[in-house]
CSV table of N, CA, C and O in Angstrom, one decimal:
chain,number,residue,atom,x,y,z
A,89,UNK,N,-5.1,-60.8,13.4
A,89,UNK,CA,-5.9,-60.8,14.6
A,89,UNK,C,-5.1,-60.4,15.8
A,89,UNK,O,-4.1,-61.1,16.0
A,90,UNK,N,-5.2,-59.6,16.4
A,90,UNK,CA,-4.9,-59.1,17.8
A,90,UNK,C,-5.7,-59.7,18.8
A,90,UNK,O,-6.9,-59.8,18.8
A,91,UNK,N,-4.9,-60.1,19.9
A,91,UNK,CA,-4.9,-61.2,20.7
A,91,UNK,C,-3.8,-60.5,22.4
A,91,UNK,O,-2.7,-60.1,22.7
A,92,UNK,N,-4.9,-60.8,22.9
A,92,UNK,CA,-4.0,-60.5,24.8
A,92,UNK,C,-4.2,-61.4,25.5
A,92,UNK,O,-5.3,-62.1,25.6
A,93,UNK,N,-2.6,-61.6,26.0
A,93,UNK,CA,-2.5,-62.4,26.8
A,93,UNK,C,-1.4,-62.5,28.1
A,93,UNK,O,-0.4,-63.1,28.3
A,94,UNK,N,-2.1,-61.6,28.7
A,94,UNK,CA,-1.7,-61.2,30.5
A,94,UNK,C,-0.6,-60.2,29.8
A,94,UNK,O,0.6,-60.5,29.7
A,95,UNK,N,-1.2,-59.2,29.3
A,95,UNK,CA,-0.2,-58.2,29.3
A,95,UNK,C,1.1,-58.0,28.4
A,95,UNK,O,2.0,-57.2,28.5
A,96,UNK,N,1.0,-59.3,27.5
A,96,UNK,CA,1.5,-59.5,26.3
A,96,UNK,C,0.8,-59.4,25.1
A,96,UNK,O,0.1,-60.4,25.0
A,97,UNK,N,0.6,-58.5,23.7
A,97,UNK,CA,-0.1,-58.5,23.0
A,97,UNK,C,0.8,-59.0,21.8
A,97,UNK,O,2.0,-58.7,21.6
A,98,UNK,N,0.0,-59.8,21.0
A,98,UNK,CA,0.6,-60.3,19.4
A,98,UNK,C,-0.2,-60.6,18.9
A,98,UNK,O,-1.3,-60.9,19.3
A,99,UNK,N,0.4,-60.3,17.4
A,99,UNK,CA,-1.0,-60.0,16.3
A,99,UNK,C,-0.2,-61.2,15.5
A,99,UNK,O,1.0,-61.2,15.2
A,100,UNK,N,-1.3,-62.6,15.0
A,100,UNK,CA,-1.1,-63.1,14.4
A,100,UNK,C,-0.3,-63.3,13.2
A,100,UNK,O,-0.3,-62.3,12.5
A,101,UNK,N,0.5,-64.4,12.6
A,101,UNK,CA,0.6,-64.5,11.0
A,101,UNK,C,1.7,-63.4,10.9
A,101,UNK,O,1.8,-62.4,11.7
A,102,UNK,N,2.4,-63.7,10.0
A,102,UNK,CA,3.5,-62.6,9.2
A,102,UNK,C,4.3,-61.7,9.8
A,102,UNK,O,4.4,-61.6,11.0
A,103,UNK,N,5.1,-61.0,8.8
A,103,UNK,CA,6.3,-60.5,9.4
A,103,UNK,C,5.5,-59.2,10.5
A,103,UNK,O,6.1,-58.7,11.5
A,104,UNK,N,4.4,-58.9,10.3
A,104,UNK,CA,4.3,-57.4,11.1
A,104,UNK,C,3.8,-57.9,12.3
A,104,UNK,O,2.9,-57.2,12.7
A,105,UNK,N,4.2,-59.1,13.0
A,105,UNK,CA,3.8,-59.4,14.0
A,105,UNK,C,4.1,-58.3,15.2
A,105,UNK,O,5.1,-57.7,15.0
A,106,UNK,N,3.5,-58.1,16.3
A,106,UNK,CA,3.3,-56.9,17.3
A,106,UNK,C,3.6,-57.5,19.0
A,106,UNK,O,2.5,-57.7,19.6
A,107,UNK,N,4.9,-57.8,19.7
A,107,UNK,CA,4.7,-57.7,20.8
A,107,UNK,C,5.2,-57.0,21.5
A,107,UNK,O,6.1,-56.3,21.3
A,108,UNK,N,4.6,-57.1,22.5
A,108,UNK,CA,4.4,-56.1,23.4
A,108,UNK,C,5.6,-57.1,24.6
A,108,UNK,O,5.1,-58.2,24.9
A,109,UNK,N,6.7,-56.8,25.1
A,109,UNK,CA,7.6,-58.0,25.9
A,109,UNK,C,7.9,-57.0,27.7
A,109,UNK,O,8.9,-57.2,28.4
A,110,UNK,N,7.0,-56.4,28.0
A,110,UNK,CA,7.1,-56.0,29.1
A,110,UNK,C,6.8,-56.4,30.3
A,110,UNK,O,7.2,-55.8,31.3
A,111,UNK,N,5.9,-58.1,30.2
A,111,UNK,CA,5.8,-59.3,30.6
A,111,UNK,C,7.0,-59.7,30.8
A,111,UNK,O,7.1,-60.4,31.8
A,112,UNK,N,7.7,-59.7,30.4
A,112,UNK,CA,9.2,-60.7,30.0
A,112,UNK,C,10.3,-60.0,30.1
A,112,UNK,O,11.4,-60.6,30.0
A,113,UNK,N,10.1,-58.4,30.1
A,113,UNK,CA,11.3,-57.9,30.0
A,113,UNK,C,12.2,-57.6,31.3
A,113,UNK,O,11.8,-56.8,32.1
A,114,UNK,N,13.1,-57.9,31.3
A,114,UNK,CA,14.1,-57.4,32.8
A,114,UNK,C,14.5,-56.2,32.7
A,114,UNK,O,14.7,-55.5,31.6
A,115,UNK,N,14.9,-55.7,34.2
A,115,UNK,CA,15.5,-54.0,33.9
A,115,UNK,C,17.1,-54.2,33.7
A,115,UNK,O,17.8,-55.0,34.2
A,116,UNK,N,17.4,-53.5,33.1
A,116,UNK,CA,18.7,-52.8,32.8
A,116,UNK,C,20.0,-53.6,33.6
A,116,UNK,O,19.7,-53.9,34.8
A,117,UNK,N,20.9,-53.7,33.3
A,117,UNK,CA,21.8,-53.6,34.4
A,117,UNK,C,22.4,-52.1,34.9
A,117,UNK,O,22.7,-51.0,34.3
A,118,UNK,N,22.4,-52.3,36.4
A,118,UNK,CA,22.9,-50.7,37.0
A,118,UNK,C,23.9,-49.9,35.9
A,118,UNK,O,23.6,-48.8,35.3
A,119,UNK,N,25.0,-50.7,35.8
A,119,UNK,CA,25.8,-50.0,35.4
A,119,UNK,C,25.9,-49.6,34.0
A,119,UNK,O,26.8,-48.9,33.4
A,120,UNK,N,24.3,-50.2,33.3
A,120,UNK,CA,24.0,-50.0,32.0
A,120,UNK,C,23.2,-48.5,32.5
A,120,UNK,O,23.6,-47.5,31.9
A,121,UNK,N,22.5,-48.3,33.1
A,121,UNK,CA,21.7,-47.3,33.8
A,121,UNK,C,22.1,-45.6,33.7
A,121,UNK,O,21.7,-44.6,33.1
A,122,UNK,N,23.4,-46.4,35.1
A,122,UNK,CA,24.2,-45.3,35.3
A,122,UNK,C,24.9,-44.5,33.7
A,122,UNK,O,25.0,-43.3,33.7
A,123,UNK,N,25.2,-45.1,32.9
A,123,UNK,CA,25.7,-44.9,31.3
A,123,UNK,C,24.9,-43.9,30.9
A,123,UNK,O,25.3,-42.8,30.8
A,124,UNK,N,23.4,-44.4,30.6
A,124,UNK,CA,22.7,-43.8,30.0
A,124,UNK,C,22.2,-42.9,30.2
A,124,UNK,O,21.9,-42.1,29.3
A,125,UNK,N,22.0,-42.7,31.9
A,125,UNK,CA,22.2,-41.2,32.1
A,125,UNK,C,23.2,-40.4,32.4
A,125,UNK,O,22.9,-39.2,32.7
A,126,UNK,N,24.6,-40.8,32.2
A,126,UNK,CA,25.6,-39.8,32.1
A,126,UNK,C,25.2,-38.9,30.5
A,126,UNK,O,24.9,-37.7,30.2
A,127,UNK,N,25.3,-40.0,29.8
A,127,UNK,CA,24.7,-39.6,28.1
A,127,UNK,C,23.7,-38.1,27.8
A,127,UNK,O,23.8,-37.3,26.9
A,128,UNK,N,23.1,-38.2,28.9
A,128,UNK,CA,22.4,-37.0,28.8
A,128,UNK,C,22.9,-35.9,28.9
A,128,UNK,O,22.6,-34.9,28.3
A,129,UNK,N,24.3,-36.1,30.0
A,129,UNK,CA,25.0,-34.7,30.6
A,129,UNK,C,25.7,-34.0,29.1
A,129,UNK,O,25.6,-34.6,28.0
A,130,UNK,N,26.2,-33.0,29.1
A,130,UNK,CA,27.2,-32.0,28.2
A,130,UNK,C,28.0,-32.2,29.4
A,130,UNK,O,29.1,-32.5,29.0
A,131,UNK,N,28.0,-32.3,30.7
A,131,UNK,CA,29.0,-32.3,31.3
A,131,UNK,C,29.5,-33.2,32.3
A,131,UNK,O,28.5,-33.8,32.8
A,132,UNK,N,30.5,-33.6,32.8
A,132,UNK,CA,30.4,-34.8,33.9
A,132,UNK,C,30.5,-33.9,34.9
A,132,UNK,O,30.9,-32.7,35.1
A,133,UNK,N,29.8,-35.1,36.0
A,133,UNK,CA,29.8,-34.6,37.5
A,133,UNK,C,31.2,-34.8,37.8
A,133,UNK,O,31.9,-35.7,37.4
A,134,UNK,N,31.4,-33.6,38.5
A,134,UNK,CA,32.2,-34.2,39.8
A,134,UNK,C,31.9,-34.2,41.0
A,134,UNK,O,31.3,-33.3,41.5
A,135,UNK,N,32.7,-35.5,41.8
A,135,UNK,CA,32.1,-35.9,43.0
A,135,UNK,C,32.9,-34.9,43.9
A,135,UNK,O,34.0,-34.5,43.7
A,136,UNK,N,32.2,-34.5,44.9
A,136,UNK,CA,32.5,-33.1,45.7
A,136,UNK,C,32.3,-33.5,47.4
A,136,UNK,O,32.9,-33.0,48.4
A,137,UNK,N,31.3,-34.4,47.4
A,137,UNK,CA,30.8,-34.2,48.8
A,137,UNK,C,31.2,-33.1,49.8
A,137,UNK,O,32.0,-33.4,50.6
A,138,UNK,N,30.8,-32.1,49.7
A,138,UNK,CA,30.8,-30.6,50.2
A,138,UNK,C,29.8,-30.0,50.7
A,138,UNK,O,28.9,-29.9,49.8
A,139,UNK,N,29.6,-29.4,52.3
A,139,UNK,CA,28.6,-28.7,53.0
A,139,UNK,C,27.6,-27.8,51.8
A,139,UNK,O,28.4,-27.3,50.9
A,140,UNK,N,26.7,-27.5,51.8
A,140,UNK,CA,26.2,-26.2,51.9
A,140,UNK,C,24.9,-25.9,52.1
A,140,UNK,O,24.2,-26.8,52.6
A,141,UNK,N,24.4,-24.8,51.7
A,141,UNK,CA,23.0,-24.5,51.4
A,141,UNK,C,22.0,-24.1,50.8
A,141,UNK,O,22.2,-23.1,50.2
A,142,UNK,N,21.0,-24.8,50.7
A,142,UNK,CA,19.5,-24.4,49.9
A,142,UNK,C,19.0,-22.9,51.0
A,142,UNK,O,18.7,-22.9,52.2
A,143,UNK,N,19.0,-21.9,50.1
A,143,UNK,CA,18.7,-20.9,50.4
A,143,UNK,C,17.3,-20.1,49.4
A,143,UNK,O,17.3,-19.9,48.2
A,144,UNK,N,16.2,-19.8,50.4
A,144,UNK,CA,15.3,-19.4,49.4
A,144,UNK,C,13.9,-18.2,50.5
A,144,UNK,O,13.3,-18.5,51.5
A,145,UNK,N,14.0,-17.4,49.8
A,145,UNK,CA,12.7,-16.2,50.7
A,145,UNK,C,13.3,-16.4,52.8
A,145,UNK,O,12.6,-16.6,53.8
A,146,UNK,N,14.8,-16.2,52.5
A,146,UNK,CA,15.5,-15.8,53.7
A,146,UNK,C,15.1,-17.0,54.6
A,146,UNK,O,15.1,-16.9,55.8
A,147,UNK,N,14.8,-18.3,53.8
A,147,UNK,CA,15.0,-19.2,54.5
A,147,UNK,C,16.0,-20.3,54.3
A,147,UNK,O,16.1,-20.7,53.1
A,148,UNK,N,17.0,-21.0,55.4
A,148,UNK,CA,18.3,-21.3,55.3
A,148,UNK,C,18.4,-23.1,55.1
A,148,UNK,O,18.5,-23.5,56.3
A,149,UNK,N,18.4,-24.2,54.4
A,149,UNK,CA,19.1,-25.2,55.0
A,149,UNK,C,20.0,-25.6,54.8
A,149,UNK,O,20.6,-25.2,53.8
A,150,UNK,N,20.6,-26.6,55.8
A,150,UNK,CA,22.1,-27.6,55.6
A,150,UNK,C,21.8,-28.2,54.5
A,150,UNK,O,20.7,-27.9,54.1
A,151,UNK,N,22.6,-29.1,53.5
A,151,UNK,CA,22.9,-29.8,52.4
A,151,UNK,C,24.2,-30.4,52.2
A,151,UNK,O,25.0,-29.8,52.9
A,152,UNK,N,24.5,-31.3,51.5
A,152,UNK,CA,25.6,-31.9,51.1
A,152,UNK,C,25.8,-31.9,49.7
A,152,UNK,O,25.2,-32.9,49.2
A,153,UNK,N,26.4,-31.2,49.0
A,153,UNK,CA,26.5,-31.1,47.6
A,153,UNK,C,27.2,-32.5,47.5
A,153,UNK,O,28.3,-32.8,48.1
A,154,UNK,N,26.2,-33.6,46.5
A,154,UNK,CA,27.3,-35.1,46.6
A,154,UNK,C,28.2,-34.6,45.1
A,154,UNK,O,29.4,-34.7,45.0
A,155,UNK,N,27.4,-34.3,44.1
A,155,UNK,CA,28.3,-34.0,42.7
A,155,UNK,C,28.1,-32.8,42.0
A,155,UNK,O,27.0,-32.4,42.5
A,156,UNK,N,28.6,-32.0,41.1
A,156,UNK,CA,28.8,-31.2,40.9
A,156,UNK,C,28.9,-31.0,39.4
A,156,UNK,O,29.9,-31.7,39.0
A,157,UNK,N,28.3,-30.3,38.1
A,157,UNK,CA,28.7,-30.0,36.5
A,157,UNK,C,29.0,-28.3,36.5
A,157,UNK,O,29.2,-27.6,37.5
A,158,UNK,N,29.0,-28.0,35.4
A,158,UNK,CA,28.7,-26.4,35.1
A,158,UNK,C,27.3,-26.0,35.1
A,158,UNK,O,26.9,-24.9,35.3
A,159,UNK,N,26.3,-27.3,34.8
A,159,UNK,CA,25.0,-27.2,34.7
A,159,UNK,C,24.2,-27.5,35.6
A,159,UNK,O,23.0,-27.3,35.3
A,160,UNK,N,24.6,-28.1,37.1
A,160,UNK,CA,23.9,-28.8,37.9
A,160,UNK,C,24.3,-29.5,38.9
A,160,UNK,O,25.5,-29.7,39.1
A,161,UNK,N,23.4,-29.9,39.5
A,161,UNK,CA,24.1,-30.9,40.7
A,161,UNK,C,23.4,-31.7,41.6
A,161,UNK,O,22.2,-31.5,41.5
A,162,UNK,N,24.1,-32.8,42.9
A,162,UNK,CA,23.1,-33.4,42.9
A,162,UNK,C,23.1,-33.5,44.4
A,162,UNK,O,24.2,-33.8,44.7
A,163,UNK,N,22.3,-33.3,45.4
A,163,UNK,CA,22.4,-32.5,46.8
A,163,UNK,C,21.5,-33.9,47.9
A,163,UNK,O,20.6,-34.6,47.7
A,164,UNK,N,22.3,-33.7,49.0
A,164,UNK,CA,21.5,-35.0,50.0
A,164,UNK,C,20.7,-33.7,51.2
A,164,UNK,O,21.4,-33.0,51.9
A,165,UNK,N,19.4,-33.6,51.2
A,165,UNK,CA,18.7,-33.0,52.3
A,165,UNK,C,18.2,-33.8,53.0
A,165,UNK,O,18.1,-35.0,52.6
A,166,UNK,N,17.9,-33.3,54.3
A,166,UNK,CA,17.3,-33.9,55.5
A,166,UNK,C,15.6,-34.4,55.3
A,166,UNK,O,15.1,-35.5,55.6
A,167,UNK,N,15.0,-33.2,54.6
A,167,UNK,CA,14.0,-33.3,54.1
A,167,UNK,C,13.4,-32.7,53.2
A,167,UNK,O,12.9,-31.6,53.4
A,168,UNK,N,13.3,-33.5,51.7
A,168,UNK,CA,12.9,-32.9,50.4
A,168,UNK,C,11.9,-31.9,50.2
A,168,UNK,O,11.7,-31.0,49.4
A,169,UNK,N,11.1,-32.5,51.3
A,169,UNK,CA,9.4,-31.9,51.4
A,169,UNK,C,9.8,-30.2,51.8
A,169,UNK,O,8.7,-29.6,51.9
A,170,UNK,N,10.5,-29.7,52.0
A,170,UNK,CA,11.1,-28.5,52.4
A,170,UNK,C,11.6,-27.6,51.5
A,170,UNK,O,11.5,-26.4,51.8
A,171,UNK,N,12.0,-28.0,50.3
A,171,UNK,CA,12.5,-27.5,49.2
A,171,UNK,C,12.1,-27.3,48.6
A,171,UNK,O,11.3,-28.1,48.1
A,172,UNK,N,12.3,-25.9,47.8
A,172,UNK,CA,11.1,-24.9,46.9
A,172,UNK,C,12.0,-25.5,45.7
A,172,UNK,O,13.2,-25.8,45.7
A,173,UNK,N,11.0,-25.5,44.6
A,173,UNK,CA,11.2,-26.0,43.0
A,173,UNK,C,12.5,-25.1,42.4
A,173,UNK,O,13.1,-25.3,41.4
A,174,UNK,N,12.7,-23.6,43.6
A,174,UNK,CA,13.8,-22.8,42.8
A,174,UNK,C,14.1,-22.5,44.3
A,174,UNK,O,13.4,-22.2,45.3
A,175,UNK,N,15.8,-22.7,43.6
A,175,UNK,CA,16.3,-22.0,45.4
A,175,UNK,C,17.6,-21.6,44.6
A,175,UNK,O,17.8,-22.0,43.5
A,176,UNK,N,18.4,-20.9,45.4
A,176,UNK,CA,19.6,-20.8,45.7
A,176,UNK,C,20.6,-21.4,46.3
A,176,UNK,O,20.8,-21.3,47.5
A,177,UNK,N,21.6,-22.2,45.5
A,177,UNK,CA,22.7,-23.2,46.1
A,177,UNK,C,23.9,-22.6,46.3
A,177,UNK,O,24.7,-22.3,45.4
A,178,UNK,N,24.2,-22.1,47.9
A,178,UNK,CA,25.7,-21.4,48.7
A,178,UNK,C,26.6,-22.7,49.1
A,178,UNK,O,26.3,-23.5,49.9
A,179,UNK,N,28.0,-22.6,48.3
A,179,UNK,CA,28.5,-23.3,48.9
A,179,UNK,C,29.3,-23.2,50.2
A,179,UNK,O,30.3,-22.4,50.1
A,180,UNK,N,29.0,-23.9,51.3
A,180,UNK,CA,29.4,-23.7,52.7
A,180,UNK,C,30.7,-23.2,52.7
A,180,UNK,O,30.9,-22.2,53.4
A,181,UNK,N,31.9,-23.8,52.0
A,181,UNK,CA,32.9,-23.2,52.0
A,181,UNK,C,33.7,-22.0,51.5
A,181,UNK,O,34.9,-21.7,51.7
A,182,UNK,N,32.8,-21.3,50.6
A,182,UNK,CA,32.9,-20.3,49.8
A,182,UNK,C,31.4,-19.4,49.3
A,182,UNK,O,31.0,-19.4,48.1
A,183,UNK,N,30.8,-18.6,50.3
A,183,UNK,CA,29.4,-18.1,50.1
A,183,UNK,C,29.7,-17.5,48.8
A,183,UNK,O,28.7,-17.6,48.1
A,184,UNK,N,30.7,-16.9,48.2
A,184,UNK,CA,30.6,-16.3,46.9
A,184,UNK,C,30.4,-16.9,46.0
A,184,UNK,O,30.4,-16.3,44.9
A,185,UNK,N,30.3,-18.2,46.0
A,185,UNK,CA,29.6,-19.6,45.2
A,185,UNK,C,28.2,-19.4,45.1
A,185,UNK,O,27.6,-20.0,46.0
A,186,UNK,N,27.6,-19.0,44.3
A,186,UNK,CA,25.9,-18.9,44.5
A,186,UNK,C,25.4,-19.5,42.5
A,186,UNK,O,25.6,-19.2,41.4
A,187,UNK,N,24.4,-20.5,43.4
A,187,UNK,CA,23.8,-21.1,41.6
A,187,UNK,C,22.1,-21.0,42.2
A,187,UNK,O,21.7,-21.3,43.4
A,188,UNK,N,21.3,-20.6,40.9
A,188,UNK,CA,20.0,-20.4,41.1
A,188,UNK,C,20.0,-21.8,40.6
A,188,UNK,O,20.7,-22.2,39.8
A,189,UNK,N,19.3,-22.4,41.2
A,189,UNK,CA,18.9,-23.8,40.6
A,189,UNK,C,17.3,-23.8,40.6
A,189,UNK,O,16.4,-23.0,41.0
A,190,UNK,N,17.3,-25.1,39.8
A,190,UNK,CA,15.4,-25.4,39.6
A,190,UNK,C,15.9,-27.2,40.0
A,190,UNK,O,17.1,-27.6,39.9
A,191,UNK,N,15.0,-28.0,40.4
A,191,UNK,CA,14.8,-29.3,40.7
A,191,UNK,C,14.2,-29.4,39.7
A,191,UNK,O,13.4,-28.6,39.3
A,192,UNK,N,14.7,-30.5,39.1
A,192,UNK,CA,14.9,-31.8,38.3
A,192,UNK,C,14.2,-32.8,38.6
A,192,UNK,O,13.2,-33.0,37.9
A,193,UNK,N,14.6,-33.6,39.6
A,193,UNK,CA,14.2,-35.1,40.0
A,193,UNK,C,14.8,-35.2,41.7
A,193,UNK,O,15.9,-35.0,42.2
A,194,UNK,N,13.4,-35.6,42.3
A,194,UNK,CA,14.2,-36.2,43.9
A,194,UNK,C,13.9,-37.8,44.1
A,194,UNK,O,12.9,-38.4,43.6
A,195,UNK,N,14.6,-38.1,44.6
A,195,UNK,CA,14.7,-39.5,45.0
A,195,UNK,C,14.6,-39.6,46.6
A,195,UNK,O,15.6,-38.9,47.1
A,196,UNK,N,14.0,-40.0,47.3
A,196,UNK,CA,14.4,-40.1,49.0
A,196,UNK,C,15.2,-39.0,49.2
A,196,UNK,O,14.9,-38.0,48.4
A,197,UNK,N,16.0,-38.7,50.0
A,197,UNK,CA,16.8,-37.8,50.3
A,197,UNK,C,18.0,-36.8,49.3
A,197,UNK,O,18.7,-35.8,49.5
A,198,UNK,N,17.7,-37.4,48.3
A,198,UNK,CA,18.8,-36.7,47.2
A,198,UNK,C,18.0,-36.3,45.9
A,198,UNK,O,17.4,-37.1,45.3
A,199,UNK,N,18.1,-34.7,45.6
A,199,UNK,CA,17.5,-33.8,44.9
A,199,UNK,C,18.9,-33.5,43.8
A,199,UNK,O,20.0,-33.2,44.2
A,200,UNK,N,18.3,-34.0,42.2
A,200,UNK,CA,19.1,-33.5,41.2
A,200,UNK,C,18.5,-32.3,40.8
A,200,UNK,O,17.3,-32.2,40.7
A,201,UNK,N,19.5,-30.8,40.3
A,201,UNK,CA,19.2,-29.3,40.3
A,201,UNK,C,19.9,-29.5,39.0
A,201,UNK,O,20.8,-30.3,38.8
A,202,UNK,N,19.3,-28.2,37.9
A,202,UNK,CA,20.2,-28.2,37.2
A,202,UNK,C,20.0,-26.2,37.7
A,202,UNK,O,19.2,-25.6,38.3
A,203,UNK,N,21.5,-25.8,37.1
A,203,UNK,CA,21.1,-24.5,37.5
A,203,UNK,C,20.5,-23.7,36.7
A,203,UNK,O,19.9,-24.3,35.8
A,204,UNK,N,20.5,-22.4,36.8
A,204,UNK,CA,19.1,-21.5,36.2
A,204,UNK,C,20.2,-20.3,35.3
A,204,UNK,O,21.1,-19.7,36.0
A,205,UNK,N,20.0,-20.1,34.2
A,205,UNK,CA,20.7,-19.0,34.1
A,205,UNK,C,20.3,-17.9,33.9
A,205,UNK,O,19.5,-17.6,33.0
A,206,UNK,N,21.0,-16.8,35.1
A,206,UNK,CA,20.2,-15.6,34.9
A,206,UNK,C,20.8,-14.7,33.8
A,206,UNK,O,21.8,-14.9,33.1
A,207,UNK,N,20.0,-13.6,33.7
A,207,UNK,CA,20.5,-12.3,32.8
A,207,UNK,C,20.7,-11.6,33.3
A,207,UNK,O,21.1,-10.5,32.8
């Protein structure tokens, strides 16, 4: 018999009992978090905190590259809502630095890119 109770579900009797513990379950610790998404990478970031720009249809902004892979990276803007799904990442200190990137994931002010590879 299947049975709810506030968002906890268990099925009576015997080993194939069924819950559901998302009622009861706590999140993660941070630093278990942080882990599991390095796990994902092929590559580690590195931390860079370095000027540059989201450049895209000859339009320009400021950025702060906070980290850095072969594959990606993770940028602080002024305003997300600004940022095209594909742009062009120049790094301020070296324009012959250029990555086609695509967005990933934004959080508040910081946009994860992985880059794009062209042919």
């Amino acid at each position: 018999m299947l049975r709810s109770n506030g968002g906890v579900k268990a099925r009576d009797g015997g080993l194939g009992a069924l819950t559901n513990l998302s009622a009861n379950a706590k999140p993660a610790p941070t630093h278990l978090k942080a882990h599991r998404m390095d796990e994902k990478r092929k590559h580690p970031r590195t931390e860079v905190n370095q000027p540059g720009y989201v450049s895209s249809g000859g339009s320009v902004m400021h950025c702060v590259i906070i980290n850095i892979s072969p594959e990606g990276a993770a940028i602080d803007v002024e305003n997300p809502a600004f940022v095209p799904h594909r742009f062009r990442l120049v790094l301020a200190n070296d324009s012959s630095v250029v990555h086609e990137c695509r967005v990933i994931w934004t959080k508040k002010n910081r946009i994860g890119v992985s880059f794009v590879v062209t042919a």
